[in-house]
Every structure is written in C-alpha cells, then in structure tokens.
mmCIF file of C-alpha atoms and ligand atoms in Angstrom:
data_model
loop_
_atom_site.group_PDB
_atom_site.id
_atom_site.type_symbol
_atom_site.label_atom_id
_atom_site.label_comp_id
_atom_site.label_asym_id
_atom_site.label_seq_id
_atom_site.Cartn_x
_atom_site.Cartn_y
_atom_site.Cartn_z
ATOM 1 C CA MET A 1 189.619 114.044 3.263
ATOM 2 C CA LYS A 2 187.713 111.080 4.667
ATOM 3 C CA LYS A 3 184.824 113.286 5.334
ATOM 4 C CA THR A 4 184.677 114.837 1.811
ATOM 5 C CA ILE A 5 184.591 111.102 0.411
ATOM 6 C CA LEU A 6 181.754 110.325 2.890
ATOM 7 C CA PHE A 7 179.822 113.543 1.934
ATOM 8 C CA ALA A 8 180.141 112.789 -1.738
ATOM 9 C CA LEU A 9 178.953 109.076 -1.051
ATOM 10 C CA ILE A 10 175.782 110.497 0.890
ATOM 11 C CA ILE A 11 175.187 112.967 -2.079
ATOM 12 C CA MET A 12 175.326 110.007 -4.726
ATOM 13 C CA MET A 13 172.901 108.052 -2.604
ATOM 14 C CA VAL A 14 170.605 110.587 -2.082
ATOM 15 C CA MET A 15 170.428 112.302 -5.689
ATOM 16 C CA PRO A 16 168.553 109.561 -7.442
ATOM 17 C CA LEU A 17 166.092 109.576 -4.654
ATOM 18 C CA ALA A 18 165.580 113.362 -4.731
ATOM 19 C CA GLY A 19 165.147 112.960 -8.628
ATOM 20 C CA LEU A 20 162.401 110.404 -7.931
ATOM 21 C CA PHE A 21 160.386 112.748 -5.808
ATOM 22 C CA ALA A 22 160.814 115.690 -7.750
ATOM 23 C CA GLU A 23 159.532 114.143 -10.992
ATOM 24 C CA GLY A 24 156.745 112.121 -9.232
ATOM 25 C CA GLN A 25 157.657 108.551 -8.730
ATOM 26 C CA LYS A 26 157.387 106.491 -11.714
ATOM 27 C CA ASP A 27 157.828 103.080 -9.792
ATOM 28 C CA SER A 28 155.846 100.159 -8.953
ATOM 29 C CA ASP A 29 153.666 102.243 -6.567
ATOM 30 C CA ALA A 30 152.436 104.627 -9.137
ATOM 31 C CA VAL A 31 148.578 104.537 -9.539
ATOM 32 C CA VAL A 32 147.649 102.753 -12.666
ATOM 33 C CA ILE A 33 144.659 104.197 -14.451
ATOM 34 C CA GLY A 34 142.790 102.235 -17.180
ATOM 35 C CA ALA A 35 141.156 104.807 -19.477
ATOM 36 C CA ASN A 36 139.533 105.070 -22.981
ATOM 37 C CA ILE A 37 138.227 107.741 -25.390
ATOM 38 C CA TYR A 38 134.897 106.674 -26.903
ATOM 39 C CA SER A 39 136.453 107.444 -30.381
ATOM 40 C CA PHE A 40 139.970 108.632 -31.312
ATOM 41 C CA GLN A 41 138.137 110.207 -34.520
ATOM 42 C CA ASP A 42 136.384 112.849 -32.377
ATOM 43 C CA GLY A 43 137.970 116.006 -32.808
ATOM 44 C CA PHE A 44 137.510 117.677 -29.426
ATOM 45 C CA MET A 45 138.307 114.385 -27.440
ATOM 46 C CA ASN A 46 141.460 113.787 -29.419
ATOM 47 C CA ALA A 47 142.847 117.440 -29.512
ATOM 48 C CA VAL A 48 142.057 118.401 -26.005
ATOM 49 C CA MET A 49 140.883 115.789 -23.515
ATOM 50 C CA LYS A 50 143.561 112.762 -24.723
ATOM 51 C CA PRO A 51 146.819 114.870 -24.698
ATOM 52 C CA THR A 52 145.893 116.534 -21.372
ATOM 53 C CA LEU A 53 145.010 113.042 -19.741
ATOM 54 C CA GLU A 54 148.499 111.733 -20.836
ATOM 55 C CA SER A 55 150.396 114.775 -19.816
ATOM 56 C CA TYR A 56 148.574 115.676 -16.588
ATOM 57 C CA ALA A 57 148.926 111.974 -15.511
ATOM 58 C CA ALA A 58 152.422 111.930 -16.241
ATOM 59 C CA GLU A 59 152.842 115.270 -14.164
ATOM 60 C CA ARG A 60 150.976 113.679 -11.025
ATOM 61 C CA GLY A 61 153.270 110.526 -11.245
ATOM 62 C CA ALA A 62 150.434 108.122 -12.514
ATOM 63 C CA GLU A 63 150.562 105.785 -15.197
ATOM 64 C CA ILE A 64 147.731 105.862 -17.646
ATOM 65 C CA GLN A 65 146.761 103.626 -20.513
ATOM 66 C CA ILE A 66 144.146 105.074 -22.941
ATOM 67 C CA VAL A 67 142.421 102.832 -25.510
ATOM 68 C CA ASP A 68 140.239 103.740 -28.311
ATOM 69 C CA SER A 69 136.717 102.296 -28.153
ATOM 70 C CA GLU A 70 136.057 102.919 -31.869
ATOM 71 C CA GLY A 71 132.589 104.175 -31.135
ATOM 72 C CA GLN A 72 131.243 101.007 -30.065
ATOM 73 C CA GLN A 73 129.894 100.224 -26.596
ATOM 74 C CA ALA A 74 130.738 96.465 -27.008
ATOM 75 C CA ILE A 75 134.199 97.010 -27.439
ATOM 76 C CA LEU A 76 134.345 99.348 -24.424
ATOM 77 C CA ASN A 77 132.643 96.676 -22.304
ATOM 78 C CA ASN A 78 135.493 94.283 -23.452
ATOM 79 C CA GLN A 79 138.386 96.977 -22.594
ATOM 80 C CA VAL A 80 136.842 97.477 -19.102
ATOM 81 C CA ASP A 81 137.008 93.623 -18.387
ATOM 82 C CA ILE A 82 140.863 93.573 -19.669
ATOM 83 C CA PHE A 83 141.673 96.481 -17.584
ATOM 84 C CA ILE A 84 139.885 94.669 -14.606
ATOM 85 C CA THR A 85 141.866 91.407 -15.328
ATOM 86 C CA LYS A 86 145.082 93.335 -15.711
ATOM 87 C CA GLY A 87 144.376 94.852 -12.260
ATOM 88 C CA VAL A 88 144.415 98.712 -12.920
ATOM 89 C CA ASP A 89 143.936 100.607 -9.853
ATOM 90 C CA VAL A 90 141.194 102.878 -11.195
ATOM 91 C CA LEU A 91 138.974 103.241 -14.330
ATOM 92 C CA ALA A 92 138.510 106.732 -16.047
ATOM 93 C CA ILE A 93 135.676 105.909 -18.693
ATOM 94 C CA ASN A 94 134.236 107.853 -21.407
ATOM 95 C CA LEU A 95 131.054 106.133 -22.165
ATOM 96 C CA VAL A 96 130.248 105.388 -25.943
ATOM 97 C CA ASP A 97 126.507 104.846 -25.326
ATOM 98 C CA PRO A 98 125.276 106.814 -22.123
ATOM 99 C CA ALA A 99 122.302 104.437 -21.762
ATOM 100 C CA SER A 100 124.954 101.525 -21.131
ATOM 101 C CA ALA A 101 126.342 103.427 -18.039
ATOM 102 C CA GLN A 102 124.939 100.770 -15.885
ATOM 103 C CA ALA A 103 126.774 97.856 -17.320
ATOM 104 C CA ILE A 104 130.207 99.618 -16.757
ATOM 105 C CA ILE A 105 129.184 100.653 -13.221
ATOM 106 C CA ASP A 106 128.258 97.266 -12.526
ATOM 107 C CA LYS A 107 131.644 95.686 -13.704
ATOM 108 C CA ALA A 108 133.507 98.325 -11.576
ATOM 109 C CA LYS A 109 131.416 97.484 -8.408
ATOM 110 C CA LYS A 110 131.790 93.700 -8.832
ATOM 111 C CA ALA A 111 135.594 94.101 -9.006
ATOM 112 C CA ASP A 112 135.622 96.752 -6.284
ATOM 113 C CA ILE A 113 137.550 99.143 -8.426
ATOM 114 C CA PRO A 114 136.874 103.064 -8.288
ATOM 115 C CA LEU A 115 135.399 104.485 -11.508
ATOM 116 C CA VAL A 116 135.446 108.059 -12.751
ATOM 117 C CA LEU A 117 133.070 108.482 -15.672
ATOM 118 C CA PHE A 118 134.236 111.700 -17.810
ATOM 119 C CA ASN A 119 132.472 113.906 -20.485
ATOM 120 C CA LYS A 120 129.454 111.656 -21.244
ATOM 121 C CA GLU A 121 127.102 111.621 -18.416
ATOM 122 C CA ALA A 122 124.798 108.665 -17.410
ATOM 123 C CA PRO A 123 120.991 109.171 -17.909
ATOM 124 C CA THR A 124 119.172 110.789 -14.794
ATOM 125 C CA GLU A 125 117.523 107.442 -13.844
ATOM 126 C CA VAL A 126 121.071 105.564 -13.836
ATOM 127 C CA ARG A 127 122.361 108.543 -11.692
ATOM 128 C CA ASN A 128 120.027 108.477 -9.083
ATOM 129 C CA SER A 129 119.890 104.639 -8.705
ATOM 130 C CA VAL A 130 122.889 102.888 -9.968
ATOM 131 C CA MET A 131 125.358 105.696 -9.133
ATOM 132 C CA ALA A 132 123.874 106.421 -5.982
ATOM 133 C CA SER A 133 124.253 102.494 -5.102
ATOM 134 C CA TYR A 134 127.969 102.362 -5.578
ATOM 135 C CA ASP A 135 130.058 104.570 -3.490
ATOM 136 C CA LYS A 136 133.285 104.530 -5.620
ATOM 137 C CA VAL A 137 131.829 106.086 -8.968
ATOM 138 C CA TRP A 138 131.837 109.582 -9.688
ATOM 139 C CA TYR A 139 131.468 111.755 -12.831
ATOM 140 C CA VAL A 140 133.545 114.670 -14.449
ATOM 141 C CA GLY A 141 132.237 116.961 -17.138
ATOM 142 C CA THR A 142 130.164 120.052 -17.475
ATOM 143 C CA ASP A 143 126.598 121.099 -16.732
ATOM 144 C CA SER A 144 125.361 120.430 -20.411
ATOM 145 C CA ALA A 145 122.642 122.953 -20.352
ATOM 146 C CA GLU A 146 125.061 125.629 -19.560
ATOM 147 C CA SER A 147 126.682 125.512 -23.005
ATOM 148 C CA GLY A 148 123.339 125.762 -24.709
ATOM 149 C CA ILE A 149 122.137 128.661 -22.563
ATOM 150 C CA ILE A 150 125.490 130.665 -23.080
ATOM 151 C CA GLN A 151 125.340 130.037 -26.959
ATOM 152 C CA GLY A 152 121.651 130.858 -27.184
ATOM 153 C CA GLN A 153 122.509 134.204 -25.136
ATOM 154 C CA MET A 154 124.993 135.085 -27.919
ATOM 155 C CA MET A 155 122.686 134.432 -30.629
ATOM 156 C CA VAL A 156 119.938 136.383 -29.296
ATOM 157 C CA ALA A 157 122.219 139.333 -28.381
ATOM 158 C CA ASP A 158 123.379 139.508 -31.984
ATOM 159 C CA TRP A 159 119.913 138.929 -33.563
ATOM 160 C CA LYS A 160 118.872 142.031 -31.493
ATOM 161 C CA ALA A 161 121.711 144.051 -32.389
ATOM 162 C CA ARG A 162 121.791 143.062 -36.296
ATOM 163 C CA PRO A 163 118.375 143.492 -37.912
ATOM 164 C CA GLU A 164 119.853 142.252 -41.287
ATOM 165 C CA TYR A 165 119.918 138.649 -39.555
ATOM 166 C CA ASP A 166 116.061 138.395 -39.916
ATOM 167 C CA LYS A 167 116.228 138.029 -43.795
ATOM 168 C CA ASN A 168 112.735 137.836 -44.613
ATOM 169 C CA GLY A 169 111.773 140.397 -41.769
ATOM 170 C CA ASP A 170 109.041 138.256 -40.070
ATOM 171 C CA GLY A 171 110.431 138.623 -36.730
ATOM 172 C CA LYS A 172 111.174 134.915 -36.582
ATOM 173 C CA VAL A 173 114.466 132.986 -36.698
ATOM 174 C CA GLN A 174 114.539 130.487 -39.578
ATOM 175 C CA TYR A 175 117.294 128.143 -38.406
ATOM 176 C CA VAL A 176 118.982 124.843 -39.359
ATOM 177 C CA MET A 177 120.676 122.760 -36.620
ATOM 178 C CA LEU A 178 123.556 120.452 -36.524
ATOM 179 C CA LYS A 179 122.867 118.219 -33.438
ATOM 180 C CA GLY A 180 125.627 115.915 -32.902
ATOM 181 C CA GLU A 181 125.002 112.704 -31.381
ATOM 182 C CA PRO A 182 121.370 111.674 -30.458
ATOM 183 C CA GLY A 183 121.093 110.820 -26.701
ATOM 184 C CA HIS A 184 124.421 112.562 -25.784
ATOM 185 C CA PRO A 185 123.549 114.950 -22.998
ATOM 186 C CA ASP A 186 125.407 117.704 -24.450
ATOM 187 C CA ALA A 187 123.532 117.325 -27.653
ATOM 188 C CA GLU A 188 120.251 117.017 -26.146
ATOM 189 C CA ALA A 189 120.760 119.835 -23.877
ATOM 190 C CA ARG A 190 122.456 122.320 -26.353
ATOM 191 C CA THR A 191 119.742 121.630 -29.057
ATOM 192 C CA ARG A 192 117.169 122.377 -26.480
ATOM 193 C CA GLU A 193 118.507 125.421 -24.648
ATOM 194 C CA SER A 194 119.905 127.259 -27.657
ATOM 195 C CA VAL A 195 116.529 127.577 -28.977
ATOM 196 C CA LYS A 196 114.978 128.191 -25.772
ATOM 197 C CA ALA A 197 116.925 131.299 -25.286
ATOM 198 C CA PHE A 198 115.127 132.767 -28.357
ATOM 199 C CA THR A 199 111.620 131.804 -27.239
ATOM 200 C CA ASP A 200 112.447 133.215 -23.644
ATOM 201 C CA ALA A 201 113.355 136.353 -25.146
ATOM 202 C CA GLY A 202 110.049 136.543 -27.169
ATOM 203 C CA ILE A 203 111.447 135.710 -30.542
ATOM 204 C CA GLY A 204 109.569 133.265 -32.615
ATOM 205 C CA VAL A 205 111.618 130.457 -34.123
ATOM 206 C CA GLU A 206 111.265 128.099 -36.988
ATOM 207 C CA GLN A 207 113.166 124.825 -37.419
ATOM 208 C CA LEU A 208 114.053 124.346 -41.256
ATOM 209 C CA ALA A 209 116.114 121.314 -40.764
ATOM 210 C CA LEU A 210 118.036 119.256 -37.974
ATOM 211 C CA GLU A 211 120.518 116.641 -38.643
ATOM 212 C CA ALA A 212 122.256 114.298 -36.134
ATOM 213 C CA ASP A 213 125.725 112.699 -36.366
ATOM 214 C CA PRO A 214 127.037 110.270 -33.594
ATOM 215 C CA ASN A 215 130.389 111.207 -34.577
ATOM 216 C CA TRP A 216 130.107 115.104 -34.525
ATOM 217 C CA SER A 217 132.230 115.293 -37.341
ATOM 218 C CA VAL A 218 133.677 117.947 -40.039
ATOM 219 C CA GLN A 219 132.325 115.598 -42.820
ATOM 220 C CA HIS A 220 128.826 115.608 -41.523
ATOM 221 C CA GLY A 221 128.739 119.394 -41.340
ATOM 222 C CA ALA A 222 130.031 119.724 -44.828
ATOM 223 C CA ASP A 223 127.737 117.276 -46.292
ATOM 224 C CA LYS A 224 124.709 118.585 -44.719
ATOM 225 C CA MET A 225 125.260 122.403 -45.178
ATOM 226 C CA ALA A 226 125.894 121.591 -48.833
ATOM 227 C CA ALA A 227 122.856 119.716 -49.152
ATOM 228 C CA TRP A 228 120.644 122.466 -47.322
ATOM 229 C CA LEU A 229 122.319 125.332 -49.456
ATOM 230 C CA THR A 230 121.004 123.579 -52.528
ATOM 231 C CA SER A 231 117.414 122.698 -50.994
ATOM 232 C CA SER A 232 114.244 124.166 -51.922
ATOM 233 C CA PHE A 233 114.575 126.321 -48.562
ATOM 234 C CA ALA A 234 118.232 127.438 -49.108
ATOM 235 C CA LYS A 235 117.333 131.106 -49.587
ATOM 236 C CA ASP A 236 115.234 131.118 -46.181
ATOM 237 C CA ILE A 237 118.058 130.100 -43.934
ATOM 238 C CA GLU A 238 118.885 132.782 -41.375
ATOM 239 C CA LEU A 239 121.066 131.041 -38.731
ATOM 240 C CA VAL A 240 123.149 127.857 -38.477
ATOM 241 C CA ILE A 241 123.296 126.430 -35.111
ATOM 242 C CA CYS A 242 126.039 123.768 -34.329
ATOM 243 C CA ASN A 243 126.376 121.971 -31.460
ATOM 244 C CA ASN A 244 130.183 121.431 -31.651
ATOM 245 C CA ASP A 245 132.955 123.257 -33.594
ATOM 246 C CA ASN A 246 134.068 120.316 -35.855
ATOM 247 C CA MET A 247 130.467 120.318 -37.487
ATOM 248 C CA ALA A 248 130.558 124.218 -37.870
ATOM 249 C CA PHE A 249 134.088 123.859 -39.555
ATOM 250 C CA GLY A 250 132.410 121.541 -42.217
ATOM 251 C CA ALA A 251 129.555 124.063 -42.519
ATOM 252 C CA ILE A 252 131.888 126.836 -43.075
ATOM 253 C CA THR A 253 133.824 124.982 -45.731
ATOM 254 C CA ALA A 254 130.402 124.477 -47.478
ATOM 255 C CA MET A 255 129.177 128.118 -47.010
ATOM 256 C CA LYS A 256 132.459 129.299 -48.662
ATOM 257 C CA ALA A 257 132.237 126.868 -51.505
ATOM 258 C CA ALA A 258 128.697 128.141 -52.112
ATOM 259 C CA GLY A 259 129.897 131.796 -51.826
ATOM 260 C CA VAL A 260 127.283 132.301 -48.923
ATOM 261 C CA ARG A 261 127.961 133.681 -45.422
ATOM 262 C CA LEU A 262 125.138 132.814 -42.823
ATOM 263 C CA PRO A 263 125.438 133.497 -39.088
ATOM 264 C CA ILE A 264 126.935 130.520 -37.447
ATOM 265 C CA TYR A 265 127.521 129.504 -33.814
ATOM 266 C CA SER A 266 129.281 126.537 -32.136
ATOM 267 C CA VAL A 267 130.479 124.977 -29.052
ATOM 268 C CA ASP A 268 133.985 123.882 -27.730
ATOM 269 C CA ALA A 269 136.387 126.679 -28.746
ATOM 270 C CA LEU A 270 139.118 124.525 -30.460
ATOM 271 C CA GLU A 271 142.072 126.379 -31.709
ATOM 272 C CA GLN A 272 140.760 126.351 -35.467
ATOM 273 C CA ALA A 273 137.406 128.014 -34.113
ATOM 274 C CA LEU A 274 139.484 130.926 -32.808
ATOM 275 C CA THR A 275 140.970 131.316 -36.244
ATOM 276 C CA HIS A 276 137.766 131.196 -37.738
ATOM 277 C CA ILE A 277 136.553 133.915 -35.436
ATOM 278 C CA SER A 278 139.356 136.097 -36.243
ATOM 279 C CA GLU A 279 138.709 135.724 -39.937
ATOM 280 C CA GLY A 280 134.995 136.648 -39.692
ATOM 281 C CA GLU A 281 133.846 133.349 -40.674
ATOM 282 C CA LEU A 282 132.334 132.146 -37.242
ATOM 283 C CA ASP A 283 130.151 134.396 -35.128
ATOM 284 C CA GLY A 284 130.528 132.701 -31.658
ATOM 285 C CA THR A 285 131.612 129.433 -29.882
ATOM 286 C CA VAL A 286 131.664 128.426 -26.099
ATOM 287 C CA LEU A 287 134.520 127.219 -24.288
ATOM 288 C CA ASN A 288 134.049 123.593 -23.443
ATOM 289 C CA ASP A 289 137.069 123.474 -21.154
ATOM 290 C CA GLY A 290 138.419 119.965 -21.941
ATOM 291 C CA VAL A 291 141.952 120.768 -20.175
ATOM 292 C CA ASN A 292 140.173 121.108 -16.829
ATOM 293 C CA GLN A 293 138.051 118.312 -17.194
ATOM 294 C CA ALA A 294 140.924 116.048 -17.946
ATOM 295 C CA LYS A 295 142.798 117.487 -15.004
ATOM 296 C CA ALA A 296 139.790 116.836 -12.678
ATOM 297 C CA THR A 297 139.440 113.266 -14.181
ATOM 298 C CA ILE A 298 143.070 112.458 -13.208
ATOM 299 C CA ASP A 299 142.944 114.145 -9.921
ATOM 300 C CA LEU A 300 139.714 112.290 -8.826
ATOM 301 C CA ALA A 301 141.141 109.017 -9.999
ATOM 302 C CA ILE A 302 144.380 109.215 -8.239
ATOM 303 C CA ASN A 303 142.656 110.277 -5.000
ATOM 304 C CA ALA A 304 140.012 107.375 -5.411
ATOM 305 C CA ALA A 305 142.842 104.812 -6.114
ATOM 306 C CA MET A 306 144.404 105.786 -2.953
ATOM 307 C CA GLY A 307 141.328 105.546 -0.951
ATOM 308 C CA LYS A 308 141.173 109.292 -0.067
ATOM 309 C CA ASP A 309 138.262 111.681 -0.409
ATOM 310 C CA VAL A 310 138.310 112.314 -4.277
ATOM 311 C CA VAL A 311 138.741 116.069 -4.048
ATOM 312 C CA GLU A 312 141.147 115.981 -1.156
ATOM 313 C CA GLY A 313 144.074 118.485 -1.894
ATOM 314 C CA THR A 314 142.516 119.783 -5.281
ATOM 315 C CA SER A 315 140.547 122.735 -6.127
ATOM 316 C CA TRP A 316 137.633 120.646 -7.357
ATOM 317 C CA LYS A 317 134.154 120.756 -6.071
ATOM 318 C CA LEU A 318 131.669 118.183 -5.985
ATOM 319 C CA THR A 319 128.143 119.457 -6.911
ATOM 320 C CA SER A 320 126.065 119.944 -3.819
ATOM 321 C CA ASP A 321 122.964 118.195 -5.268
ATOM 322 C CA GLY A 322 124.424 114.667 -4.317
ATOM 323 C CA SER A 323 125.117 113.700 -7.926
ATOM 324 C CA LYS A 324 128.999 113.172 -7.187
ATOM 325 C CA ALA A 325 130.024 114.941 -10.163
ATOM 326 C CA VAL A 326 132.603 117.919 -10.691
ATOM 327 C CA ARG A 327 131.154 120.249 -13.379
ATOM 328 C CA VAL A 328 133.768 122.407 -15.068
ATOM 329 C CA ALA A 329 132.231 125.861 -16.350
ATOM 330 C CA TYR A 330 131.682 126.802 -19.892
ATOM 331 C CA VAL A 331 132.683 130.286 -21.111
ATOM 332 C CA GLY A 332 131.354 132.280 -24.087
ATOM 333 C CA VAL A 333 133.667 133.098 -26.914
ATOM 334 C CA THR A 334 132.876 135.980 -29.277
ATOM 335 C CA PRO A 335 134.706 138.342 -31.762
ATOM 336 C CA ALA A 336 135.090 140.738 -28.757
ATOM 337 C CA ASN A 337 137.116 138.289 -26.498
ATOM 338 C CA TYR A 338 138.274 135.351 -28.462
ATOM 339 C CA MET A 339 141.870 136.766 -28.011
ATOM 340 C CA ASP A 340 141.880 135.843 -24.422
ATOM 341 C CA PHE A 341 141.570 132.370 -25.275
ATOM 342 C CA GLN A 342 144.379 131.797 -27.896
HETATM 343 C C1 GAL B 1 131.194 117.027 -26.295
HETATM 344 C C2 GAL B 1 131.927 117.975 -27.354
HETATM 345 C C3 GAL B 1 131.890 117.244 -28.673
HETATM 346 C C4 GAL B 1 132.179 115.884 -28.680
HETATM 347 C C5 GAL B 1 131.421 115.214 -27.565
HETATM 348 C C6 GAL B 1 132.035 113.741 -27.694
HETATM 349 O O1 GAL B 1 131.369 117.700 -25.110
HETATM 350 O O2 GAL B 1 131.501 119.258 -27.298
HETATM 351 O O3 GAL B 1 132.611 118.128 -29.535
HETATM 352 O O4 GAL B 1 133.580 115.953 -28.563
HETATM 353 O O5 GAL B 1 131.583 115.851 -26.477
HETATM 354 O O6 GAL B 1 131.372 113.050 -26.586
HETATM 355 CA CA1 CA B 2 112.943 135.585 -40.183
#
C-alpha cells in the first residue's frame, strides 16, 4: 500500500517535467528571438514566412516576437534598438532597404547579439566587408539568380514548343516585365536572368515596358497590366514576365477583364498560383521555399543564441564561398508538375 502511494507521488512529480520536455520548454530558459517582417502587406512574407517562423519557433521551444516594419527602414532601425534594450537573445531581421544592412549589423555587433538576416540579402560590398567583420551574423535566403534562371528556362522551352507565342513572327520576344522592388537582389537578379535565358538560347528580345513596385503587390500588377492593354503597343505584347506571384495575380485579373490571354510566368508558387495554373491562367511559377527559409532562420537563430555552431544538429549547410549563408533551392512549377506542390 505504502509503495503504491509512493509510486503515485513520484509519477505526479515527474509528469509535469516530462510534459515540459516533450513540448519543448516554454520557460525562462527559452531562447527569445526578436524578429520583423519588412511589411505585413507583402503577400509571400505574410502567407508563408510569418506563419512558419511562428509555428516552427514554438515547435523548437523558442519564443519569437515578430514586428511589422511597415516598409520603412527607419521603423526597423528603431525596432532593433527596442529589441536590444529588451535583451532578446538573437535577432532575425528581414531588411527593408538592403543598402542599410550595415546599420543593422553595426547595432547587433555593438550589443554583441547574434543576427540572422533573412529573405533580403545585403549588397555584395556589405557582405564582403561588414558581414565578414562580425562573426555572429549570417544570412538565410536563396540564390536570387537561380529563380530567374529557372523561370527563363521554362519560358524558353515553351517559346520553342509553341510557335504561336511569336505573334508577329519576327523570331523575337516582345515582352513586358513586372519587376518588383528596385534594388532587391531577387528583383534585380530575376529581371536580368529571365531575359538572359532567351538571349543565351539565341532568341532575340524586345522590352516593351517595365514597371517596378517596392511592395510587389497585386494592385500594382493589375494597374500596370490594365494600362499596357490599352496602350499603343497592346497588340504587340507576346509575353508577361512577373517577378512574383502577387503581381501576376493582378495581371491575370486585368487580362480577364480585357478578354485577353497572354503567356504569363511568375515566382513564389503560392497556393493561388497553383490554382491559376490548374485553371490554365498561369503558365508557370518557381517555388520560393519560404517554409524552409523560415525553418532555417529559426534553427540558425537558436543555435547562435546558444553559442553553438549555427548549423549544428540541423540539415542546413552554409555555402562554401565563405558568405555565411544558407541558400534554399528554388524549384520550377509548370502545368505538368504543379500537383506535386498542392
Ligand atoms: C521575394 C518574393 C516576393 C516578395 C519579396 C519581399 O523573395 O519572391 O514575393 O515577398 O521577397 O522581400
Ligand atoms: Ca515576336
């Protein structure tokens, strides 16, 4: 009898502890991550990155605070100061203006807090100098150029397979481009590489129009496409290149309203893009794997906060070129394989 009571007591004492370890400890020892998203208005960041940062931090037993930088670098600078004053263990920062990377790195360095930059990479000069000079800063994102290369290869393959794409039969591609944020490494590289795929394949190109939008938004895509479809060159457009899905969603709406269906390609592979592909309204997109970028950001942040090697115990690999970056691969999504991504 006595033994049974003792046993029950031990079980009662041990159970809460077991629960604690099973769920990942949410106690005062939990790593506290101070994070931001450059703008909560951004479709991809809000639909994919933010929810995964939150759920995966919880899964790993860390505490994360995510603030909205409202598209203003000054707001982000201030938020970083507040995080540092509060004493967070690590910063996970999505730059607003990539050119301001140094300011953020300097703040972290001065406070001796590890910093994981994600999604928007610092310019090459900053990477080579400032990032190299602080041993506790890393980058998680993609190889920006890869998305443009994959999108370009998809478009070239379709161009070759479908002679009707060349409406005026001059052997050249008359295209319009929705670029996204000027100066954003993804926007710059996608703009360059997607077009380069045509010239590399010996196909001539002619840019009819290009518009940029710091917010990569649906509204921008809709407005610009609607304007192009009533412009003097409306009849000449043979291809619509979009550097992200949201701008393509707007362009698709504008085309439908005008009763026009031009070949159109984008990047991100949001759920809605897969639906547009299944309905024959989008010809291809490129998976921007935000889930894995968010997971890598959290894994590196936790390791850095604990003073461990940042990739210890994870499946992530730092690039071998010394850029202290984890780069998640892009994948092409076409009418032939989109089902695999749903
Ligand atoms: C890109 C993404 C865009 C936009 C941008 C924000 O990687 O393709 O849709 O979210 O990041 O920085
Ligand atoms: Ca042509």
